[in-house]
Amino acid sequence: MGEDCTEIAVEVRELTRTFGVRKALDRVSFDLPKGAFLSIFGPNGAGKTTLVHVLTTLTAPSSGTATICGLDVVEGAVELRSRIGLISHNPLLYPDLSALENLEFFADMYGVQDAADRVRELLVAVELDHRRLDLVRTFSRGMLQRLSIARALLHHPDVLFLDEPYSGLDPHAMEIFDSLIAQIREDHTFVMISHDLSKGLELCSHALILARGKVVLSEARSEIDEERFVATYRSTVGTGVS
Amino acid sequence: MSTAAEKPRSLSWRQFRAILRKDIVMELRTKEMVTSMGIYALLTMVVYQVALSQASEAFDPREIASGLLWLAFIFTSMLGLNRSLVHEKDQGCLEALLLSPVDRPVIFFAKAIGNLVFLGIVEMLTIPIFAFLFLQGSGYAGDWWMIPLVLAAGSLGIAGVGTLLATMSVNTKGKDFVLAVLMVPLMYPLLLAAVSATTTAVLGGADATTPFWQAMALIAGYDGIMLVASYGLYEFVVGA
Amino acid sequence: MKQLKIALVLLLIGGVLTTVAFFMAFFTAEVQRFGTVKLDEPVTYQNEAGETITSAFPFQIVTQETTAAPSAEASGAASVDTTGTASAETTVAAPQFEYGKPWFSQKIFYFHVPVAEASFLVLLLSAYFGIRFLTTRRKEYDTKSRIAMETALVFVVLTMITGVLWTKASWNQWWDWEPRLTTYFIMMLLMVAYFVLRNSSEDEERRAVYAGAFAVIAAIDAPISFFITRLLPSNHPVVFKSGMATSNLLPFIVAQIGMLMIGYAIYVVRMHEERMRERLEVVKDALED
């Protein structure tokens, strides 16, 4: 395997993503130390999703570089994919398979060894072991989200991406979700996209505001003056490309 | 930390089997594709009956039988192809697949083979029904293996190119329509050769062997070239 | 603006060349009697003067309903129907070259074939830009690929129109599911499908990727269609089997060059328009900031 995630988990340098005259990302640069929790804020069309797509190797950058755990998102793409996990607002699970089958399927895709044990262990951890044989289409939104955490953790990723994980969750499900994240908070680096300022700021150790593809603000949580931060965020809303 | 210690080849094989197994398990559970394709094929038979209802007594149905059959296959296949990709698209599962350390061609082959299997099942159901309804009393002149051979070669082309096209059309407005618009003209040479081969097999005759193999060679050529092209283009298309 | 001027000059020259070729076709070119080509063997026949001629262009002998038939009998010829070229051994004694209409229908050849060839070249160009786009992901290649496909579509439609006119004049029917005609019909459908695909994808980049991939696979499919239909029996004239007379080749080449110039001019003009549009968008974006 490649380099270990020792110091810097995510390193982004002058990352630009253009198509024609549209600049989805415009010279984005930032570093994220290992174990950090980065919240990315910004209005719709600010480039948040594009940034996560580039970091998760789904989209290639037009110029600039990005590395995760020392692996380049272009050259080391295949290896990098086994080091990251994604929890999205979409469950990314097959509704016509049972919880167990879903996890077994993704364990195969990631080449997880001793898959049966690992799957069982995670099902217990997200408290879905009793429903493991039920079809995923019968699950509630909160259960889906828990199962998708299990899916994302199957292959022991170093970096977890959260794409609006709270949308559609009721307060109770949110609580469970938060407690699960808190359990794995120590061992992973997080990158989260969020609309929800208070939620995002509560969890994060670093925050970043994107607007029109550019980094407007990038600070560690400790340096953030909340009032100024909120004002900056507000000023970006409405500048988004519709 | 890492779990991807397996050799890349055996991992790809494991991923291939996983995707194929998942598609088959889901199909066995919902029976969505095979039932919808099967019913569609039956409906086509009814329409054929209407179309042929005014034909004269002397008319030999064997002359157009293979054409009608392939027409049924091409349209039912589109139904199945579309469904098979809609499954992936529904909950963003395709994104999850692309996020895993899988080589894109593995996805292509697994989906194409899955589609081939389902298409094969529908063909095996359709042919006896078609023969029962339209070809009673007509003889079959060729060797027994000729029809399965044409079917296998033709379906391979449909499944391969169709998987590429369905991956595109599933992301467009009006999925089914776009798939039909893309697929029919691209399939034209294959259909022409397949109908020609099937007809020679059905009608037989003393000098049927040469045109049969000629048509088979054309199908093989089409399959070879178009599958390589689809395989090459899939990586771009699936990630878009 | 410079490019636009070049395009207009090309359009002018191309137009003049095509017109010149057109006149040459009428006044200097020999009449070639293209007929059906079901045969690989040349046909031997005797012309009116009684000379024995071996030709790679077997005639489609048009028996005129009332006048031609008796004279054919009178000269002791075997009765030949319109499909009488089916056998390679046919030896037609004193055939009647009484074509129902003046042989002008053949003149369309100088327009039809160059357009058909140009359409195919432009399709290949589109596929080439499609590949360039897929590997570089630069939008300009997508635009080029699309414009090339537009030009190809224009040419294919022209081919179809001229082809149908010719079919009517020579075979006395507007349309025949003759393999080569069908191939062009399929090509036209492929190009229409290309634009359907473009119009139904919403995301700009995804649309470009799909279009590029489809342009490539369409350009691969078209020659396969061509090839497969060639291997099946066909009624379409095959021109270059035995070459052409110089007086015919000359207008043909002139027309071909003219047509390619016109094609390129269309392409350049459309590209220019697209560039202007893109520049407009940059300006709009800048104003928004």
GROMACS .gro file of N, CA, C and O in nm, chain A residues 17-23 59-60 62 212 214 239-241, chain C residues 133 137-139 142 204-205 208 278-279 281-282 285 288-289:
model
  120
   17ARG      N    1  -1.135   2.364  -1.186
   17ARG     CA    2  -1.218   2.275  -1.266
   17ARG      C    3  -1.302   2.364  -1.354
   17ARG      O    4  -1.387   2.440  -1.305
   18THR      N    5  -1.277   2.359  -1.484
   18THR     CA    6  -1.352   2.445  -1.575
   18THR      C    7  -1.418   2.361  -1.681
   18THR      O    8  -1.372   2.253  -1.713
   19PHE      N    9  -1.526   2.412  -1.732
   19PHE     CA   10  -1.582   2.355  -1.854
   19PHE      C   11  -1.631   2.471  -1.938
   19PHE      O   12  -1.724   2.541  -1.901
   20GLY      N   13  -1.562   2.492  -2.050
   20GLY     CA   14  -1.591   2.610  -2.129
   20GLY      C   15  -1.555   2.732  -2.047
   20GLY      O   16  -1.446   2.740  -1.991
   21VAL      N   17  -1.647   2.828  -2.038
   21VAL     CA   18  -1.615   2.949  -1.963
   21VAL      C   19  -1.655   2.935  -1.817
   21VAL      O   20  -1.617   3.015  -1.733
   22ARG      N   21  -1.731   2.829  -1.784
   22ARG     CA   22  -1.776   2.813  -1.646
   22ARG      C   23  -1.662   2.760  -1.560
   22ARG      O   24  -1.598   2.663  -1.595
   23LYS      N   25  -1.642   2.825  -1.448
   23LYS     CA   26  -1.541   2.778  -1.354
   23LYS      C   27  -1.612   2.722  -1.232
   23LYS      O   28  -1.660   2.797  -1.148
   59THR      N   29  -1.456   1.301  -1.060
   59THR     CA   30  -1.434   1.401  -1.164
   59THR      C   31  -1.286   1.435  -1.165
   59THR      O   32  -1.226   1.446  -1.058
   60ALA      N   33  -1.231   1.452  -1.284
   60ALA     CA   34  -1.089   1.487  -1.292
   60ALA      C   35  -1.074   1.639  -1.288
   60ALA      O   36  -1.156   1.710  -1.346
   62SER      N   37  -0.929   2.011  -1.386
   62SER     CA   38  -0.875   2.067  -1.509
   62SER      C   39  -0.729   2.106  -1.490
   62SER      O   40  -0.646   2.088  -1.578
  212ARG      N   41  -1.891   3.077  -0.581
  212ARG     CA   42  -1.855   3.084  -0.723
  212ARG      C   43  -1.722   3.016  -0.750
  212ARG      O   44  -1.640   3.066  -0.825
  214LYS      N   45  -1.465   2.984  -0.568
  214LYS     CA   46  -1.346   3.035  -0.501
  214LYS      C   47  -1.358   3.015  -0.351
  214LYS      O   48  -1.467   3.016  -0.295
  239THR      N   49  -2.494   3.491  -0.446
  239THR     CA   50  -2.397   3.508  -0.555
  239THR      C   51  -2.386   3.381  -0.636
  239THR      O   52  -2.315   3.376  -0.734
  240GLY      N   53  -2.455   3.278  -0.588
  240GLY     CA   54  -2.441   3.149  -0.656
  240GLY      C   55  -2.493   3.153  -0.798
  240GLY      O   56  -2.581   3.231  -0.832
  241VAL      N   57  -2.436   3.068  -0.878
  241VAL     CA   58  -2.488   3.054  -1.013
  241VAL      C   59  -2.616   2.975  -1.004
  241VAL      O   60  -2.619   2.867  -0.946
  615PHE      N   61  -1.214   1.538  -2.752
  615PHE     CA   62  -1.285   1.591  -2.636
  615PHE      C   63  -1.277   1.494  -2.518
  615PHE      O   64  -1.247   1.533  -2.405
  619ARG      N   65  -1.116   1.678  -2.243
  619ARG     CA   66  -1.225   1.745  -2.173
  619ARG      C   67  -1.226   1.895  -2.195
  619ARG      O   68  -1.264   1.971  -2.106
  620ARG      N   69  -1.184   1.937  -2.313
  620ARG     CA   70  -1.190   2.080  -2.342
  620ARG      C   71  -1.312   2.107  -2.428
  620ARG      O   72  -1.334   2.044  -2.530
  621LYS      N   73  -1.389   2.208  -2.385
  621LYS     CA   74  -1.519   2.228  -2.445
  621LYS      C   75  -1.510   2.260  -2.594
  621LYS      O   76  -1.600   2.227  -2.670
  624ASP      N   77  -1.567   1.973  -2.811
  624ASP     CA   78  -1.707   1.932  -2.817
  624ASP      C   79  -1.782   2.017  -2.917
  624ASP      O   80  -1.858   1.967  -2.999
  686GLU      N   81  -2.434   2.009  -1.883
  686GLU     CA   82  -2.360   2.051  -2.000
  686GLU      C   83  -2.242   1.958  -2.031
  686GLU      O   84  -2.218   1.920  -2.145
  687GLU      N   85  -2.171   1.920  -1.927
  687GLU     CA   86  -2.052   1.839  -1.952
  687GLU      C   87  -2.089   1.695  -1.986
  687GLU      O   88  -2.029   1.633  -2.074
  690ALA      N   89  -2.181   1.669  -2.334
  690ALA     CA   90  -2.066   1.668  -2.423
  690ALA      C   91  -2.000   1.531  -2.427
  690ALA      O   92  -1.961   1.482  -2.533
  760GLU      N   93  -1.982   3.217  -2.729
  760GLU     CA   94  -1.908   3.190  -2.606
  760GLU      C   95  -1.850   3.319  -2.548
  760GLU      O   96  -1.852   3.340  -2.427
  761ARG      N   97  -1.800   3.403  -2.637
  761ARG     CA   98  -1.745   3.530  -2.589
  761ARG      C   99  -1.852   3.613  -2.521
  761ARG      O  100  -1.828   3.677  -2.419
  763GLU      N  101  -2.094   3.500  -2.361
  763GLU     CA  102  -2.121   3.445  -2.229
  763GLU      C  103  -2.016   3.488  -2.128
  763GLU      O  104  -2.047   3.514  -2.012
  764VAL      N  105  -1.891   3.495  -2.175
  764VAL     CA  106  -1.785   3.544  -2.087
  764VAL      C  107  -1.817   3.686  -2.041
  764VAL      O  108  -1.805   3.720  -1.922
  767ASP      N  109  -2.093   3.684  -1.789
  767ASP     CA  110  -2.043   3.639  -1.659
  767ASP      C  111  -1.966   3.749  -1.589
  767ASP      O  112  -1.981   3.772  -1.470
  770GLU      N  113  -2.183   4.004  -1.437
  770GLU     CA  114  -2.252   3.961  -1.317
  770GLU      C  115  -2.167   3.982  -1.192
  770GLU      O  116  -2.219   4.006  -1.085
  771ASP      N  117  -2.035   3.968  -1.206
  771ASP     CA  118  -1.945   3.975  -1.090
  771ASP      C  119  -1.940   4.113  -1.025
  771ASP      O  120  -1.947   4.212  -1.090
   0.00000   0.00000   0.00000
